[in-house]
mmCIF file of C-alpha atoms in Angstrom:
data_model
loop_
_atom_site.group_PDB
_atom_site.id
_atom_site.type_symbol
_atom_site.label_atom_id
_atom_site.label_comp_id
_atom_site.label_asym_id
_atom_site.label_seq_id
_atom_site.Cartn_x
_atom_site.Cartn_y
_atom_site.Cartn_z
ATOM 1 C CA MET A 1 17.189 -45.038 34.968
ATOM 2 C CA SER A 2 15.525 -41.477 34.687
ATOM 3 C CA PRO A 3 16.922 -38.712 32.501
ATOM 4 C CA ILE A 4 19.265 -36.282 34.704
ATOM 5 C CA SER A 5 18.052 -33.065 33.330
ATOM 6 C CA CYS A 6 14.892 -31.415 32.445
ATOM 7 C CA HIS A 7 13.695 -29.207 29.478
ATOM 8 C CA SER A 8 10.811 -27.669 30.992
ATOM 9 C CA SER A 9 9.846 -26.071 34.002
ATOM 10 C CA ALA A 10 6.718 -27.981 34.612
ATOM 11 C CA ALA A 11 6.012 -31.053 32.375
ATOM 12 C CA PRO A 12 2.570 -32.538 33.336
ATOM 13 C CA ALA A 13 2.388 -36.180 34.252
ATOM 14 C CA MET A 14 1.443 -38.187 31.307
ATOM 15 C CA LYS A 15 -0.030 -41.706 31.126
ATOM 16 C CA LYS A 16 0.888 -43.150 27.811
ATOM 17 C CA ILE A 17 2.697 -45.922 26.106
ATOM 18 C CA PHE A 18 6.388 -45.044 25.627
ATOM 19 C CA SER A 19 7.904 -46.518 22.336
ATOM 20 C CA VAL A 20 11.392 -47.054 21.067
ATOM 21 C CA SER A 21 11.214 -43.680 19.410
ATOM 22 C CA ASP A 22 10.477 -41.939 22.536
ATOM 23 C CA PHE A 23 13.560 -43.549 24.208
ATOM 24 C CA ILE A 24 15.752 -42.417 21.032
ATOM 25 C CA ALA A 25 14.298 -38.769 21.732
ATOM 26 C CA PHE A 26 15.041 -39.250 25.578
ATOM 27 C CA GLY A 27 18.736 -40.222 24.511
ATOM 28 C CA GLU A 28 19.404 -37.525 22.308
ATOM 29 C CA ARG A 29 17.923 -34.854 24.725
ATOM 30 C CA TYR A 30 19.392 -36.129 27.843
ATOM 31 C CA GLY A 31 22.700 -37.941 26.774
ATOM 32 C CA ILE A 32 21.675 -41.481 27.647
ATOM 33 C CA ASP A 33 22.368 -44.531 25.228
ATOM 34 C CA TYR A 34 19.369 -47.162 25.309
ATOM 35 C CA ARG A 35 19.421 -50.898 24.363
ATOM 36 C CA PHE A 36 16.651 -53.162 23.996
ATOM 37 C CA PRO A 37 18.015 -56.713 24.237
ATOM 38 C CA ALA A 38 14.771 -58.458 23.787
ATOM 39 C CA LEU A 39 13.991 -56.469 20.433
ATOM 40 C CA PRO A 40 17.097 -57.038 18.282
ATOM 41 C CA GLN A 41 14.881 -56.031 14.966
ATOM 42 C CA TYR A 42 12.624 -53.308 16.589
ATOM 43 C CA THR A 43 10.692 -50.693 15.073
ATOM 44 C CA GLN A 44 10.642 -47.262 16.318
ATOM 45 C CA SER A 45 6.860 -48.015 17.115
ATOM 46 C CA SER A 46 7.691 -50.784 19.466
ATOM 47 C CA PRO A 47 6.264 -50.261 22.817
ATOM 48 C CA VAL A 48 8.727 -50.126 26.063
ATOM 49 C CA LEU A 49 6.692 -48.644 28.755
ATOM 50 C CA HIS A 50 3.327 -47.762 29.888
ATOM 51 C CA GLY A 51 2.628 -45.137 32.791
ATOM 52 C CA ASP A 52 3.108 -41.830 33.852
ATOM 53 C CA ILE A 53 6.377 -39.739 33.982
ATOM 54 C CA GLU A 54 6.553 -36.242 35.408
ATOM 55 C CA GLU A 55 9.574 -33.829 35.152
ATOM 56 C CA ILE A 56 10.006 -30.718 37.227
ATOM 57 C CA ALA A 57 12.892 -28.234 36.690
ATOM 58 C CA LEU A 58 13.807 -26.484 39.882
ATOM 59 C CA PRO A 59 15.608 -23.082 39.761
ATOM 60 C CA GLY A 60 19.179 -23.608 39.748
ATOM 61 C CA GLY A 61 19.524 -26.538 37.311
ATOM 62 C CA ILE A 62 17.956 -29.195 39.567
ATOM 63 C CA CYS A 63 15.543 -31.555 38.071
ATOM 64 C CA ILE A 64 13.444 -34.019 39.555
ATOM 65 C CA THR A 65 11.584 -36.844 37.606
ATOM 66 C CA ARG A 66 8.762 -38.794 38.896
ATOM 67 C CA SER A 67 8.048 -42.072 37.340
ATOM 68 C CA ASP A 68 5.378 -44.561 37.743
ATOM 69 C CA VAL A 69 5.402 -47.111 34.981
ATOM 70 C CA HIS A 70 5.076 -50.573 33.921
ATOM 71 C CA VAL A 71 8.209 -52.012 31.938
ATOM 72 C CA LEU A 72 6.716 -53.954 28.747
ATOM 73 C CA GLN A 73 10.170 -54.829 27.404
ATOM 74 C CA PRO A 74 13.445 -54.928 29.188
ATOM 75 C CA TYR A 75 15.980 -52.033 28.377
ATOM 76 C CA GLU A 76 19.390 -50.920 29.362
ATOM 77 C CA THR A 77 20.749 -47.612 29.769
ATOM 78 C CA THR A 78 24.152 -45.842 29.917
ATOM 79 C CA SER A 79 24.649 -42.209 30.934
ATOM 80 C CA ARG A 80 26.888 -40.221 28.749
ATOM 81 C CA HIS A 81 26.574 -36.603 30.410
ATOM 82 C CA SER A 82 28.213 -35.115 33.443
ATOM 83 C CA SER A 83 26.452 -34.293 36.500
ATOM 84 C CA PRO A 84 27.728 -33.370 40.117
ATOM 85 C CA LEU A 85 24.959 -35.382 41.502
ATOM 86 C CA TYR A 86 22.480 -38.054 40.246
ATOM 87 C CA MET A 87 20.315 -39.576 42.808
ATOM 88 C CA LEU A 88 17.517 -42.317 42.441
ATOM 89 C CA VAL A 89 15.132 -43.767 45.076
ATOM 90 C CA VAL A 90 13.054 -46.771 44.226
ATOM 91 C CA LEU A 91 9.688 -46.686 46.074
ATOM 92 C CA GLU A 92 8.350 -49.724 44.090
ATOM 93 C CA GLY A 93 10.133 -52.519 42.081
ATOM 94 C CA ASN A 94 13.770 -53.156 41.645
ATOM 95 C CA VAL A 95 16.516 -51.766 39.746
ATOM 96 C CA ALA A 96 20.041 -53.153 38.612
ATOM 97 C CA LEU A 97 22.774 -50.640 38.454
ATOM 98 C CA ALA A 98 26.670 -50.905 37.528
ATOM 99 C CA VAL A 99 28.883 -47.962 38.190
ATOM 100 C CA ASN A 100 32.257 -48.756 36.331
ATOM 101 C CA GLU A 101 33.133 -52.082 38.000
ATOM 102 C CA GLN A 102 30.667 -51.867 41.026
ATOM 103 C CA THR A 103 27.182 -53.329 40.739
ATOM 104 C CA PHE A 104 24.239 -52.569 42.918
ATOM 105 C CA LEU A 105 20.655 -54.071 43.245
ATOM 106 C CA LEU A 106 18.089 -51.467 44.541
ATOM 107 C CA SER A 107 14.755 -52.598 45.762
ATOM 108 C CA ALA A 108 11.797 -50.692 47.320
ATOM 109 C CA GLY A 109 12.936 -48.066 49.949
ATOM 110 C CA MET A 110 16.559 -47.968 48.682
ATOM 111 C CA ALA A 111 18.221 -44.824 47.375
ATOM 112 C CA PHE A 112 21.533 -44.554 45.007
ATOM 113 C CA CYS A 113 23.607 -41.374 44.575
ATOM 114 C CA SER A 114 26.734 -40.778 42.719
ATOM 115 C CA GLN A 115 28.538 -38.075 40.419
ATOM 116 C CA LEU A 116 28.711 -38.545 36.749
ATOM 117 C CA SER A 117 31.523 -38.140 34.265
ATOM 118 C CA GLU A 118 33.237 -39.610 31.477
ATOM 119 C CA GLN A 119 35.365 -41.602 33.897
ATOM 120 C CA GLN A 120 32.301 -42.581 36.035
ATOM 121 C CA THR A 121 29.159 -43.830 34.029
ATOM 122 C CA ILE A 122 26.045 -45.352 35.244
ATOM 123 C CA ARG A 123 24.403 -48.497 33.541
ATOM 124 C CA ALA A 124 21.017 -49.698 34.368
ATOM 125 C CA HIS A 125 18.996 -52.588 33.635
ATOM 126 C CA HIS A 126 15.241 -52.725 33.611
ATOM 127 C CA GLY A 127 13.473 -56.224 33.389
ATOM 128 C CA ALA A 128 10.305 -56.861 31.454
ATOM 129 C CA ASP A 129 6.710 -57.267 32.943
ATOM 130 C CA SER A 130 7.861 -55.171 36.104
ATOM 131 C CA LYS A 131 6.295 -52.126 37.913
ATOM 132 C CA LEU A 132 8.581 -49.137 38.854
ATOM 133 C CA ARG A 133 7.938 -46.196 40.945
ATOM 134 C CA THR A 134 10.947 -43.995 41.194
ATOM 135 C CA LEU A 135 11.812 -40.480 42.069
ATOM 136 C CA SER A 136 15.215 -39.180 40.630
ATOM 137 C CA LEU A 137 17.200 -36.123 41.110
ATOM 138 C CA GLY A 138 19.921 -34.643 38.811
ATOM 139 C CA MET A 139 21.958 -31.554 38.800
ATOM 140 C CA TYR A 140 23.402 -29.715 35.528
ATOM 141 C CA PRO A 141 27.171 -29.389 35.628
ATOM 142 C CA ASP A 142 27.062 -25.451 35.315
ATOM 143 C CA GLY A 143 27.426 -24.870 39.084
ATOM 144 C CA GLY A 144 23.865 -22.905 38.993
ATOM 145 C CA TRP A 145 22.594 -25.603 41.378
ATOM 146 C CA ARG A 146 25.039 -24.161 44.143
ATOM 147 C CA GLU A 147 22.558 -21.157 44.529
ATOM 148 C CA ARG A 148 19.938 -23.496 45.683
ATOM 149 C CA LEU A 149 21.644 -24.798 48.489
ATOM 150 C CA PRO A 150 23.227 -23.718 51.874
ATOM 151 C CA VAL A 151 26.793 -23.088 50.929
ATOM 152 C CA SER A 152 28.025 -25.487 53.677
ATOM 153 C CA LEU A 153 26.073 -28.327 52.240
ATOM 154 C CA ALA A 154 27.158 -27.495 48.428
ATOM 155 C CA ASP A 155 30.848 -27.281 49.421
ATOM 156 C CA GLU A 156 30.641 -30.488 51.729
ATOM 157 C CA TRP A 157 29.076 -32.504 48.893
ATOM 158 C CA GLU A 158 31.687 -31.198 46.118
ATOM 159 C CA ASN A 159 34.583 -32.095 48.633
ATOM 160 C CA SER A 160 33.218 -35.334 49.600
ATOM 161 C CA ALA A 161 34.632 -36.781 46.054
ATOM 162 C CA ALA A 162 31.752 -39.343 46.859
ATOM 163 C CA SER A 163 31.812 -42.694 45.087
ATOM 164 C CA ALA A 164 28.678 -44.441 44.215
ATOM 165 C CA ARG A 165 26.564 -45.546 47.170
ATOM 166 C CA VAL A 166 23.448 -47.277 48.032
ATOM 167 C CA TRP A 167 21.487 -46.861 51.338
ATOM 168 C CA GLN A 168 18.237 -47.666 52.864
ATOM 169 C CA VAL A 169 16.003 -44.607 53.199
ATOM 170 C CA PRO A 170 14.830 -43.941 56.580
ATOM 171 C CA GLU A 171 10.946 -43.996 57.242
ATOM 172 C CA PHE A 172 10.544 -40.285 57.947
ATOM 173 C CA LEU A 173 11.859 -39.597 54.588
ATOM 174 C CA LEU A 174 10.136 -42.333 52.661
ATOM 175 C CA SER A 175 6.842 -40.687 54.088
ATOM 176 C CA GLY A 176 7.453 -37.513 52.403
ATOM 177 C CA LEU A 177 8.628 -39.239 48.961
ATOM 178 C CA ARG A 178 5.402 -41.336 48.907
ATOM 179 C CA TYR A 179 3.369 -38.382 49.143
ATOM 180 C CA ALA A 180 5.458 -36.295 46.454
ATOM 181 C CA GLN A 181 5.033 -39.361 44.059
ATOM 182 C CA GLN A 182 1.405 -38.637 44.162
ATOM 183 C CA PRO A 183 0.584 -36.860 40.784
ATOM 184 C CA GLY A 184 -0.605 -33.073 40.976
ATOM 185 C CA PRO A 185 -0.392 -29.828 39.526
ATOM 186 C CA HIS A 186 3.062 -28.062 39.664
ATOM 187 C CA THR A 187 2.264 -25.620 42.566
ATOM 188 C CA ALA A 188 4.644 -23.474 44.670
ATOM 189 C CA SER A 189 3.856 -25.602 47.608
ATOM 190 C CA ARG A 190 4.652 -28.746 45.900
ATOM 191 C CA GLN A 191 7.913 -27.107 44.599
ATOM 192 C CA LEU A 192 9.016 -26.535 48.068
ATOM 193 C CA MET A 193 8.091 -29.827 49.492
ATOM 194 C CA LEU A 194 10.298 -31.530 46.697
ATOM 195 C CA GLU A 195 13.172 -29.074 47.270
ATOM 196 C CA GLY A 196 12.818 -29.871 51.136
ATOM 197 C CA ILE A 197 13.004 -33.662 50.419
ATOM 198 C CA MET A 198 16.084 -33.229 48.074
ATOM 199 C CA LEU A 199 17.763 -31.417 50.804
ATOM 200 C CA GLN A 200 17.004 -33.876 53.491
ATOM 201 C CA LEU A 201 18.194 -36.955 51.172
ATOM 202 C CA LEU A 202 21.189 -35.107 50.180
ATOM 203 C CA GLY A 203 22.405 -34.450 53.749
ATOM 204 C CA TYR A 204 21.663 -38.053 54.753
ATOM 205 C CA ALA A 205 23.796 -39.247 51.942
ATOM 206 C CA LEU A 206 26.584 -37.051 52.872
ATOM 207 C CA ASN A 207 26.532 -38.110 56.366
ATOM 208 C CA LEU A 208 26.716 -41.647 55.040
ATOM 209 C CA CYS A 209 29.842 -40.757 52.888
ATOM 210 C CA GLN A 210 32.051 -39.520 55.578
ATOM 211 C CA PRO A 211 34.138 -42.305 57.108
ATOM 212 C CA ALA A 212 33.395 -43.035 60.779
ATOM 213 C CA LYS A 213 37.018 -41.895 61.610
ATOM 214 C CA GLN A 214 36.355 -38.710 60.003
ATOM 215 C CA LYS A 215 33.091 -38.175 61.802
ATOM 216 C CA ARG A 216 34.537 -38.475 65.227
ATOM 217 C CA GLY A 217 37.198 -36.410 64.390
ATOM 218 C CA LEU A 218 35.116 -33.219 63.119
ATOM 219 C CA PRO A 219 35.146 -30.354 65.165
ATOM 220 C CA VAL A 220 31.757 -29.172 66.874
ATOM 221 C CA THR A 221 31.922 -25.746 65.379
ATOM 222 C CA GLY A 222 31.897 -23.951 62.088
ATOM 223 C CA GLU A 223 30.365 -25.669 58.986
ATOM 224 C CA TYR A 224 29.829 -28.987 60.477
ATOM 225 C CA GLN A 225 27.866 -27.626 63.207
ATOM 226 C CA ARG A 226 25.794 -25.816 60.835
ATOM 227 C CA LEU A 227 24.903 -29.081 59.065
ATOM 228 C CA GLU A 228 24.281 -30.945 61.967
ATOM 229 C CA LEU A 229 21.782 -28.158 63.129
ATOM 230 C CA ILE A 230 20.009 -28.463 59.753
ATOM 231 C CA ARG A 231 20.038 -32.216 59.752
ATOM 232 C CA ARG A 232 18.301 -32.373 63.311
ATOM 233 C CA LEU A 233 15.932 -29.774 62.289
ATOM 234 C CA LEU A 234 14.715 -31.808 59.433
ATOM 235 C CA GLU A 235 14.628 -35.095 61.087
ATOM 236 C CA GLN A 236 12.615 -33.686 64.113
ATOM 237 C CA THR A 237 9.952 -31.748 62.036
ATOM 238 C CA PRO A 238 9.989 -33.207 58.526
ATOM 239 C CA GLU A 239 6.338 -32.078 57.869
ATOM 240 C CA LYS A 240 6.963 -28.625 57.798
ATOM 241 C CA ALA A 241 7.772 -26.934 54.418
ATOM 242 C CA TYR A 242 11.066 -25.287 54.801
ATOM 243 C CA THR A 243 12.707 -23.570 51.946
ATOM 244 C CA LEU A 244 16.399 -23.679 51.275
ATOM 245 C CA ASN A 245 16.983 -19.825 52.188
ATOM 246 C CA GLU A 246 15.269 -20.471 55.606
ATOM 247 C CA LEU A 247 17.393 -23.609 56.367
ATOM 248 C CA ALA A 248 20.445 -21.767 55.431
ATOM 249 C CA ARG A 249 19.452 -18.854 57.800
ATOM 250 C CA ARG A 250 18.440 -20.801 60.569
ATOM 251 C CA GLY A 251 21.659 -22.892 60.429
ATOM 252 C CA GLY A 252 23.629 -19.849 60.432
ATOM 253 C CA ASN A 253 21.864 -17.968 63.178
ATOM 254 C CA GLU A 254 21.562 -21.029 65.689
ATOM 255 C CA SER A 255 25.246 -22.091 65.111
ATOM 256 C CA LYS A 256 26.343 -18.529 66.617
#
C-alpha cells in the first residue's frame, strides 16, 4: 500500500533498494504501521523493495504515488491516518487488502477506493518475490482538495458515505494510467494528465457506489445532470488534456 500523502511537490523517481529503515521513516511521516513477518529479527538495513517510487503532490492536498517495484521481503501495512479518499489502481501484480472485516484481492486492471478513519482502517499484504506496478491517490483531510474538484463531484463523494469498493477499471482509463505510469519529468502537462485521470477514476467510482434503485430514481436535471455530462465528455474524448476548472465550467454551461 502506498503512502496517502506527500511531503514535496515533485519528488523524482528513484530506482533503489528500500530497506527497513526507509519503511520506518515512511511510517512516521505518513501514519502507516509496517510489519515484516519473514524478518522477525531484522536490522534496519534489511532490504524490502527494489525499484522506482515517485510522489507527486498536486494543489489542494491531493497526492499521487507511482510505484514500479520488486518485493524482496513480504511486508504488511496498516493505515493510521484519516483521509476522505484513498484510491489504489494495480497495473501489474497482486495486492491483498482488508478493511475492517472485509477482504479484497486486487489483480492487474483492478482498483480500490475507500475513506480512511480510526473506525475504517486498511491493512495490506505484499508477498515476496513479486512485481508490483501501482498508482495510488490520497487526499488530505483538511478539505483543501475540494477546491480542485467540481463542487458537484466533491459533494457527491462526501455524501456517498462510500464503503470500501473494488472494481475493474475500464480499458479507456487503463490506457491513460499506463501512459501516466511511465517515469518522466514533473511538467505542467503531466500534472494535468494525472489530474484528469484522477477525476475520471473518482467519477467512475461514484457511479459504482450508487445503488441501482437510486440511479433509476435520480432526476435528469441539476447536479446529477452536470456529473453525467462530465462523465460522458471524459469517456468520449479521454485523450484530451482537460483541466478541472474547464470540466466544471463546461458541465455548468452545457446543463443550462
